[in-house]
Amino acid sequence: MRYLLIYDIGHDGTRNKVADVCLDYGLARIQYSAFLGHLTAAHRRELLLKIRQRLGNHGANIQVFALDEKAWTERRVIEQEEKGSHE
Amino acid sequence: MRYLLIYDIGHDGTRNKVADVCLDYGLARIQYSAFLGHLTAAHRRELLLKIRQRLGNHGANIQVFALDEKAWTERRVIEQEEKGSHE
């Protein structure tokens, strides 16, 4: 299953550790605070367990969403590069 | 349908404008860069149109995911408050 993981983690070191765990599990960083990739149910459980361990006492909000094919097909993306403001 | 919108927008003023548009359309801010709520298909189109207008020339990556009931049921959340580190 394809999963989207998003987080709010204020503490820089903790956020970096959690990002590393996400990358270790094969997720790709699609935004500063968002990761996307395929996981088995077992790996998703493991990933969340490892993230909890990395958090220690730091504040965090982490949310994981399962995206089936239909949800994936309906994804909409706006992507634009910063453009020069001088004509 | 329930939608999740996540963004990376570097320019503060632009990010605030886009956040305001999301709130105007009834989405709730669930993280610093993530909004969640119900939208009709028409409102989702309108919302994306208004966001594009607000972006101007600024760089942005915005992604919108449709979450059906099954995806919603499978959502996992880790939420913890910052705890004091002194015993």
JSON list of C-alpha atoms in Angstrom, two decimals:
[
{"chain": "A", "resi": 1, "resn": "MET", "atom": "CA", "xyz": [0.00, 0.00, 0.00]},
{"chain": "A", "resi": 2, "resn": "ARG", "atom": "CA", "xyz": [1.13, 3.53, -0.71]},
{"chain": "A", "resi": 3, "resn": "TYR", "atom": "CA", "xyz": [1.37, 5.72, 2.38]},
{"chain": "A", "resi": 4, "resn": "LEU", "atom": "CA", "xyz": [1.67, 9.43, 2.97]},
{"chain": "A", "resi": 5, "resn": "LEU", "atom": "CA", "xyz": [3.31, 10.50, 6.22]},
{"chain": "A", "resi": 6, "resn": "ILE", "atom": "CA", "xyz": [3.20, 14.14, 7.36]},
{"chain": "A", "resi": 7, "resn": "TYR", "atom": "CA", "xyz": [4.70, 15.59, 10.50]},
{"chain": "A", "resi": 8, "resn": "ASP", "atom": "CA", "xyz": [5.00, 18.62, 12.72]},
{"chain": "A", "resi": 9, "resn": "ILE", "atom": "CA", "xyz": [8.08, 18.28, 14.90]},
{"chain": "A", "resi": 10, "resn": "GLY", "atom": "CA", "xyz": [9.50, 21.43, 16.42]},
{"chain": "A", "resi": 11, "resn": "HIS", "atom": "CA", "xyz": [12.83, 20.10, 17.62]},
{"chain": "A", "resi": 12, "resn": "ASP", "atom": "CA", "xyz": [15.34, 20.11, 14.74]},
{"chain": "A", "resi": 13, "resn": "GLY", "atom": "CA", "xyz": [17.39, 17.10, 15.82]},
{"chain": "A", "resi": 14, "resn": "THR", "atom": "CA", "xyz": [14.31, 14.99, 16.45]},
{"chain": "A", "resi": 15, "resn": "ARG", "atom": "CA", "xyz": [12.79, 16.00, 13.13]},
{"chain": "A", "resi": 16, "resn": "ASN", "atom": "CA", "xyz": [15.97, 15.01, 11.32]},
{"chain": "A", "resi": 17, "resn": "LYS", "atom": "CA", "xyz": [16.02, 11.65, 13.09]},
{"chain": "A", "resi": 18, "resn": "VAL", "atom": "CA", "xyz": [12.41, 10.96, 12.12]},
{"chain": "A", "resi": 19, "resn": "ALA", "atom": "CA", "xyz": [13.14, 12.01, 8.53]},
{"chain": "A", "resi": 20, "resn": "ASP", "atom": "CA", "xyz": [16.03, 9.55, 8.45]},
{"chain": "A", "resi": 21, "resn": "VAL", "atom": "CA", "xyz": [13.79, 6.73, 9.66]},
{"chain": "A", "resi": 22, "resn": "CYS", "atom": "CA", "xyz": [11.27, 7.53, 6.92]},
{"chain": "A", "resi": 23, "resn": "LEU", "atom": "CA", "xyz": [14.01, 7.47, 4.28]},
{"chain": "A", "resi": 24, "resn": "ASP", "atom": "CA", "xyz": [15.38, 4.22, 5.74]},
{"chain": "A", "resi": 25, "resn": "TYR", "atom": "CA", "xyz": [11.98, 2.63, 5.12]},
{"chain": "A", "resi": 26, "resn": "GLY", "atom": "CA", "xyz": [12.09, 3.69, 1.48]},
{"chain": "A", "resi": 27, "resn": "LEU", "atom": "CA", "xyz": [9.78, 6.68, 1.68]},
{"chain": "A", "resi": 28, "resn": "ALA", "atom": "CA", "xyz": [10.58, 9.64, -0.58]},
{"chain": "A", "resi": 29, "resn": "ARG", "atom": "CA", "xyz": [10.53, 13.19, 0.72]},
{"chain": "A", "resi": 30, "resn": "ILE", "atom": "CA", "xyz": [7.92, 14.98, -1.38]},
{"chain": "A", "resi": 31, "resn": "GLN", "atom": "CA", "xyz": [7.78, 18.13, 0.76]},
{"chain": "A", "resi": 32, "resn": "TYR", "atom": "CA", "xyz": [9.67, 19.52, 3.72]},
{"chain": "A", "resi": 33, "resn": "SER", "atom": "CA", "xyz": [7.28, 17.76, 6.13]},
{"chain": "A", "resi": 34, "resn": "ALA", "atom": "CA", "xyz": [5.80, 15.03, 3.92]},
{"chain": "A", "resi": 35, "resn": "PHE", "atom": "CA", "xyz": [6.99, 11.58, 2.86]},
{"chain": "A", "resi": 36, "resn": "LEU", "atom": "CA", "xyz": [5.45, 9.14, 0.42]},
{"chain": "A", "resi": 37, "resn": "GLY", "atom": "CA", "xyz": [6.06, 5.53, -0.48]},
{"chain": "A", "resi": 38, "resn": "HIS", "atom": "CA", "xyz": [5.03, 1.91, -0.45]},
{"chain": "A", "resi": 39, "resn": "LEU", "atom": "CA", "xyz": [5.06, -0.07, 2.79]},
{"chain": "A", "resi": 40, "resn": "THR", "atom": "CA", "xyz": [3.78, -3.43, 3.86]},
{"chain": "A", "resi": 41, "resn": "ALA", "atom": "CA", "xyz": [1.45, -3.38, 6.87]},
{"chain": "A", "resi": 42, "resn": "ALA", "atom": "CA", "xyz": [4.28, -4.88, 8.94]},
{"chain": "A", "resi": 43, "resn": "HIS", "atom": "CA", "xyz": [6.74, -2.20, 7.85]},
{"chain": "A", "resi": 44, "resn": "ARG", "atom": "CA", "xyz": [4.24, 0.53, 8.56]},
{"chain": "A", "resi": 45, "resn": "ARG", "atom": "CA", "xyz": [3.89, -0.74, 12.12]},
{"chain": "A", "resi": 46, "resn": "GLU", "atom": "CA", "xyz": [7.66, -0.99, 12.52]},
{"chain": "A", "resi": 47, "resn": "LEU", "atom": "CA", "xyz": [8.15, 2.50, 11.10]},
{"chain": "A", "resi": 48, "resn": "LEU", "atom": "CA", "xyz": [5.67, 4.03, 13.56]},
{"chain": "A", "resi": 49, "resn": "LEU", "atom": "CA", "xyz": [7.29, 2.16, 16.43]},
{"chain": "A", "resi": 50, "resn": "LYS", "atom": "CA", "xyz": [10.75, 3.45, 15.48]},
{"chain": "A", "resi": 51, "resn": "ILE", "atom": "CA", "xyz": [9.41, 6.98, 15.08]},
{"chain": "A", "resi": 52, "resn": "ARG", "atom": "CA", "xyz": [7.93, 6.83, 18.59]},
{"chain": "A", "resi": 53, "resn": "GLN", "atom": "CA", "xyz": [11.31, 5.74, 19.92]},
{"chain": "A", "resi": 54, "resn": "ARG", "atom": "CA", "xyz": [13.09, 8.62, 18.16]},
{"chain": "A", "resi": 55, "resn": "LEU", "atom": "CA", "xyz": [10.64, 11.21, 19.51]},
{"chain": "A", "resi": 56, "resn": "GLY", "atom": "CA", "xyz": [11.69, 10.80, 23.13]},
{"chain": "A", "resi": 57, "resn": "ASN", "atom": "CA", "xyz": [10.03, 13.57, 25.12]},
{"chain": "A", "resi": 58, "resn": "HIS", "atom": "CA", "xyz": [9.69, 16.01, 22.24]},
{"chain": "A", "resi": 59, "resn": "GLY", "atom": "CA", "xyz": [6.39, 17.36, 21.02]},
{"chain": "A", "resi": 60, "resn": "ALA", "atom": "CA", "xyz": [5.17, 15.97, 17.73]},
{"chain": "A", "resi": 61, "resn": "ASN", "atom": "CA", "xyz": [2.16, 15.41, 15.55]},
{"chain": "A", "resi": 62, "resn": "ILE", "atom": "CA", "xyz": [2.58, 12.69, 12.94]},
{"chain": "A", "resi": 63, "resn": "GLN", "atom": "CA", "xyz": [-0.16, 11.46, 10.65]},
{"chain": "A", "resi": 64, "resn": "VAL", "atom": "CA", "xyz": [-0.10, 8.56, 8.24]},
{"chain": "A", "resi": 65, "resn": "PHE", "atom": "CA", "xyz": [-2.61, 8.06, 5.44]},
{"chain": "A", "resi": 66, "resn": "ALA", "atom": "CA", "xyz": [-3.10, 4.96, 3.30]},
{"chain": "A", "resi": 67, "resn": "LEU", "atom": "CA", "xyz": [-3.64, 5.90, -0.35]},
{"chain": "A", "resi": 68, "resn": "ASP", "atom": "CA", "xyz": [-5.24, 3.28, -2.56]},
{"chain": "A", "resi": 69, "resn": "GLU", "atom": "CA", "xyz": [-5.07, 3.46, -6.35]},
{"chain": "A", "resi": 70, "resn": "LYS", "atom": "CA", "xyz": [-8.21, 5.57, -6.56]},
{"chain": "A", "resi": 71, "resn": "ALA", "atom": "CA", "xyz": [-6.91, 8.10, -4.04]},
{"chain": "A", "resi": 72, "resn": "TRP", "atom": "CA", "xyz": [-3.60, 8.18, -5.89]},
{"chain": "A", "resi": 73, "resn": "THR", "atom": "CA", "xyz": [-5.29, 8.77, -9.24]},
{"chain": "A", "resi": 74, "resn": "GLU", "atom": "CA", "xyz": [-7.20, 11.68, -7.75]},
{"chain": "A", "resi": 75, "resn": "ARG", "atom": "CA", "xyz": [-4.10, 13.37, -6.36]},
{"chain": "A", "resi": 76, "resn": "ARG", "atom": "CA", "xyz": [-3.69, 16.95, -7.59]},
{"chain": "A", "resi": 77, "resn": "VAL", "atom": "CA", "xyz": [-0.35, 18.74, -7.56]},
{"chain": "A", "resi": 78, "resn": "ILE", "atom": "CA", "xyz": [0.51, 22.39, -8.07]},
{"chain": "A", "resi": 79, "resn": "GLU", "atom": "CA", "xyz": [4.24, 22.75, -8.58]},
{"chain": "A", "resi": 80, "resn": "GLN", "atom": "CA", "xyz": [5.91, 25.96, -9.56]},
{"chain": "A", "resi": 81, "resn": "GLU", "atom": "CA", "xyz": [9.42, 27.28, -9.39]},
{"chain": "A", "resi": 82, "resn": "GLU", "atom": "CA", "xyz": [10.13, 30.69, -7.96]},
{"chain": "A", "resi": 83, "resn": "LYS", "atom": "CA", "xyz": [10.10, 33.10, -10.88]},
{"chain": "A", "resi": 84, "resn": "GLY", "atom": "CA", "xyz": [12.04, 36.33, -11.13]},
{"chain": "A", "resi": 85, "resn": "SER", "atom": "CA", "xyz": [9.82, 39.31, -10.35]},
{"chain": "A", "resi": 86, "resn": "HIS", "atom": "CA", "xyz": [11.76, 41.65, -12.69]},
{"chain": "A", "resi": 87, "resn": "GLU", "atom": "CA", "xyz": [10.52, 41.73, -16.25]},
{"chain": "B", "resi": 1, "resn": "MET", "atom": "CA", "xyz": [-15.31, 13.97, -0.07]},
{"chain": "B", "resi": 2, "resn": "ARG", "atom": "CA", "xyz": [-12.70, 14.53, 2.58]},
{"chain": "B", "resi": 3, "resn": "TYR", "atom": "CA", "xyz": [-9.49, 16.11, 1.32]},
{"chain": "B", "resi": 4, "resn": "LEU", "atom": "CA", "xyz": [-6.02, 16.55, 2.71]},
{"chain": "B", "resi": 5, "resn": "LEU", "atom": "CA", "xyz": [-4.00, 19.48, 1.38]},
{"chain": "B", "resi": 6, "resn": "ILE", "atom": "CA", "xyz": [-0.29, 19.82, 2.13]},
{"chain": "B", "resi": 7, "resn": "TYR", "atom": "CA", "xyz": [2.03, 22.56, 1.00]},
{"chain": "B", "resi": 8, "resn": "ASP", "atom": "CA", "xyz": [5.59, 23.78, 0.81]},
{"chain": "B", "resi": 9, "resn": "ILE", "atom": "CA", "xyz": [5.60, 27.53, 0.26]},
{"chain": "B", "resi": 10, "resn": "GLY", "atom": "CA", "xyz": [8.77, 29.40, 1.14]},
{"chain": "B", "resi": 11, "resn": "HIS", "atom": "CA", "xyz": [7.46, 32.95, 1.00]},
{"chain": "B", "resi": 12, "resn": "ASP", "atom": "CA", "xyz": [5.74, 33.82, 4.30]},
{"chain": "B", "resi": 13, "resn": "GLY", "atom": "CA", "xyz": [3.14, 36.22, 2.94]},
{"chain": "B", "resi": 14, "resn": "THR", "atom": "CA", "xyz": [2.14, 33.85, 0.16]},
{"chain": "B", "resi": 15, "resn": "ARG", "atom": "CA", "xyz": [1.94, 30.93, 2.55]},
{"chain": "B", "resi": 16, "resn": "ASN", "atom": "CA", "xyz": [-0.32, 32.92, 4.85]},
{"chain": "B", "resi": 17, "resn": "LYS", "atom": "CA", "xyz": [-2.58, 33.89, 1.95]},
{"chain": "B", "resi": 18, "resn": "VAL", "atom": "CA", "xyz": [-2.90, 30.26, 0.86]},
{"chain": "B", "resi": 19, "resn": "ALA", "atom": "CA", "xyz": [-3.62, 29.21, 4.45]},
{"chain": "B", "resi": 20, "resn": "ASP", "atom": "CA", "xyz": [-6.40, 31.81, 4.60]},
{"chain": "B", "resi": 21, "resn": "VAL", "atom": "CA", "xyz": [-7.94, 30.46, 1.40]},
{"chain": "B", "resi": 22, "resn": "CYS", "atom": "CA", "xyz": [-7.90, 26.93, 2.83]},
{"chain": "B", "resi": 23, "resn": "LEU", "atom": "CA", "xyz": [-9.60, 28.13, 6.02]},
{"chain": "B", "resi": 24, "resn": "ASP", "atom": "CA", "xyz": [-12.13, 30.11, 3.95]},
{"chain": "B", "resi": 25, "resn": "TYR", "atom": "CA", "xyz": [-13.14, 26.87, 2.27]},
{"chain": "B", "resi": 26, "resn": "GLY", "atom": "CA", "xyz": [-13.76, 25.24, 5.62]},
{"chain": "B", "resi": 27, "resn": "LEU", "atom": "CA", "xyz": [-10.59, 23.20, 5.89]},
{"chain": "B", "resi": 28, "resn": "ALA", "atom": "CA", "xyz": [-9.07, 22.77, 9.34]},
{"chain": "B", "resi": 29, "resn": "ARG", "atom": "CA", "xyz": [-5.37, 23.24, 9.95]},
{"chain": "B", "resi": 30, "resn": "ILE", "atom": "CA", "xyz": [-4.15, 19.91, 11.31]},
{"chain": "B", "resi": 31, "resn": "GLN", "atom": "CA", "xyz": [-0.45, 20.70, 11.06]},
{"chain": "B", "resi": 32, "resn": "TYR", "atom": "CA", "xyz": [1.67, 23.71, 10.20]},
{"chain": "B", "resi": 33, "resn": "SER", "atom": "CA", "xyz": [1.59, 22.76, 6.51]},
{"chain": "B", "resi": 34, "resn": "ALA", "atom": "CA", "xyz": [-1.49, 20.51, 6.32]},
{"chain": "B", "resi": 35, "resn": "PHE", "atom": "CA", "xyz": [-5.21, 21.15, 6.06]},
{"chain": "B", "resi": 36, "resn": "LEU", "atom": "CA", "xyz": [-8.09, 18.71, 6.16]},
{"chain": "B", "resi": 37, "resn": "GLY", "atom": "CA", "xyz": [-11.79, 18.94, 5.46]},
{"chain": "B", "resi": 38, "resn": "HIS", "atom": "CA", "xyz": [-14.77, 18.15, 3.30]},
{"chain": "B", "resi": 39, "resn": "LEU", "atom": "CA", "xyz": [-15.17, 19.74, -0.11]},
{"chain": "B", "resi": 40, "resn": "THR", "atom": "CA", "xyz": [-17.44, 19.18, -3.05]},
{"chain": "B", "resi": 41, "resn": "ALA", "atom": "CA", "xyz": [-15.69, 18.53, -6.36]},
{"chain": "B", "resi": 42, "resn": "ALA", "atom": "CA", "xyz": [-16.67, 22.05, -7.45]},
{"chain": "B", "resi": 43, "resn": "HIS", "atom": "CA", "xyz": [-15.25, 23.63, -4.33]},
{"chain": "B", "resi": 44, "resn": "ARG", "atom": "CA", "xyz": [-12.05, 21.69, -4.67]},
{"chain": "B", "resi": 45, "resn": "ARG", "atom": "CA", "xyz": [-11.60, 23.06, -8.19]},
{"chain": "B", "resi": 46, "resn": "GLU", "atom": "CA", "xyz": [-12.37, 26.59, -7.00]},
{"chain": "B", "resi": 47, "resn": "LEU", "atom": "CA", "xyz": [-9.98, 26.26, -4.09]},
{"chain": "B", "resi": 48, "resn": "LEU", "atom": "CA", "xyz": [-7.11, 25.16, -6.34]},
{"chain": "B", "resi": 49, "resn": "LEU", "atom": "CA", "xyz": [-7.87, 28.00, -8.74]},
{"chain": "B", "resi": 50, "resn": "LYS", "atom": "CA", "xyz": [-7.79, 30.56, -5.94]},
{"chain": "B", "resi": 51, "resn": "ILE", "atom": "CA", "xyz": [-4.58, 29.10, -4.57]},
{"chain": "B", "resi": 52, "resn": "ARG", "atom": "CA", "xyz": [-2.93, 29.43, -8.00]},
{"chain": "B", "resi": 53, "resn": "GLN", "atom": "CA", "xyz": [-4.00, 33.07, -8.10]},
{"chain": "B", "resi": 54, "resn": "ARG", "atom": "CA", "xyz": [-2.52, 33.73, -4.66]},
{"chain": "B", "resi": 55, "resn": "LEU", "atom": "CA", "xyz": [0.80, 32.12, -5.54]},
{"chain": "B", "resi": 56, "resn": "GLY", "atom": "CA", "xyz": [1.77, 34.75, -8.08]},
{"chain": "B", "resi": 57, "resn": "ASN", "atom": "CA", "xyz": [5.39, 34.14, -9.05]},
{"chain": "B", "resi": 58, "resn": "HIS", "atom": "CA", "xyz": [6.38, 32.44, -5.82]},
{"chain": "B", "resi": 59, "resn": "GLY", "atom": "CA", "xyz": [7.69, 28.91, -5.65]},
{"chain": "B", "resi": 60, "resn": "ALA", "atom": "CA", "xyz": [5.31, 26.32, -4.25]},
{"chain": "B", "resi": 61, "resn": "ASN", "atom": "CA", "xyz": [4.49, 22.67, -4.09]},
{"chain": "B", "resi": 62, "resn": "ILE", "atom": "CA", "xyz": [0.92, 21.90, -3.13]},
{"chain": "B", "resi": 63, "resn": "GLN", "atom": "CA", "xyz": [-0.62, 18.45, -3.09]},
{"chain": "B", "resi": 64, "resn": "VAL", "atom": "CA", "xyz": [-4.23, 17.46, -2.54]},
{"chain": "B", "resi": 65, "resn": "PHE", "atom": "CA", "xyz": [-5.37, 13.96, -1.66]},
{"chain": "B", "resi": 66, "resn": "ALA", "atom": "CA", "xyz": [-8.91, 12.62, -1.63]},
{"chain": "B", "resi": 67, "resn": "LEU", "atom": "CA", "xyz": [-9.53, 10.41, 1.41]},
{"chain": "B", "resi": 68, "resn": "ASP", "atom": "CA", "xyz": [-12.48, 8.06, 1.25]},
{"chain": "B", "resi": 69, "resn": "GLU", "atom": "CA", "xyz": [-13.94, 6.43, 4.36]},
{"chain": "B", "resi": 70, "resn": "LYS", "atom": "CA", "xyz": [-11.56, 3.50, 4.17]},
{"chain": "B", "resi": 71, "resn": "ALA", "atom": "CA", "xyz": [-8.51, 5.75, 3.93]},
{"chain": "B", "resi": 72, "resn": "TRP", "atom": "CA", "xyz": [-9.86, 7.82, 6.80]},
{"chain": "B", "resi": 73, "resn": "THR", "atom": "CA", "xyz": [-10.43, 4.76, 8.99]},
{"chain": "B", "resi": 74, "resn": "GLU", "atom": "CA", "xyz": [-6.85, 3.67, 8.36]},
{"chain": "B", "resi": 75, "resn": "ARG", "atom": "CA", "xyz": [-5.36, 7.00, 9.36]},
{"chain": "B", "resi": 76, "resn": "ARG", "atom": "CA", "xyz": [-2.79, 6.70, 12.15]},
{"chain": "B", "resi": 77, "resn": "VAL", "atom": "CA", "xyz": [-1.84, 9.63, 14.38]},
{"chain": "B", "resi": 78, "resn": "ILE", "atom": "CA", "xyz": [1.00, 10.04, 16.84]},
{"chain": "B", "resi": 79, "resn": "GLU", "atom": "CA", "xyz": [0.38, 13.09, 18.98]},
{"chain": "B", "resi": 80, "resn": "GLN", "atom": "CA", "xyz": [2.49, 14.03, 21.94]},
{"chain": "B", "resi": 81, "resn": "GLU", "atom": "CA", "xyz": [3.04, 17.18, 23.92]},
{"chain": "B", "resi": 82, "resn": "GLU", "atom": "CA", "xyz": [6.52, 18.38, 24.69]},
{"chain": "B", "resi": 83, "resn": "LYS", "atom": "CA", "xyz": [7.42, 16.94, 28.09]},
{"chain": "B", "resi": 84, "resn": "GLY", "atom": "CA", "xyz": [9.82, 18.46, 30.57]},
{"chain": "B", "resi": 85, "resn": "SER", "atom": "CA", "xyz": [13.22, 16.82, 30.41]},
{"chain": "B", "resi": 86, "resn": "HIS", "atom": "CA", "xyz": [14.00, 17.47, 34.10]},
{"chain": "B", "resi": 87, "resn": "GLU", "atom": "CA", "xyz": [12.85, 14.74, 36.47]}
]
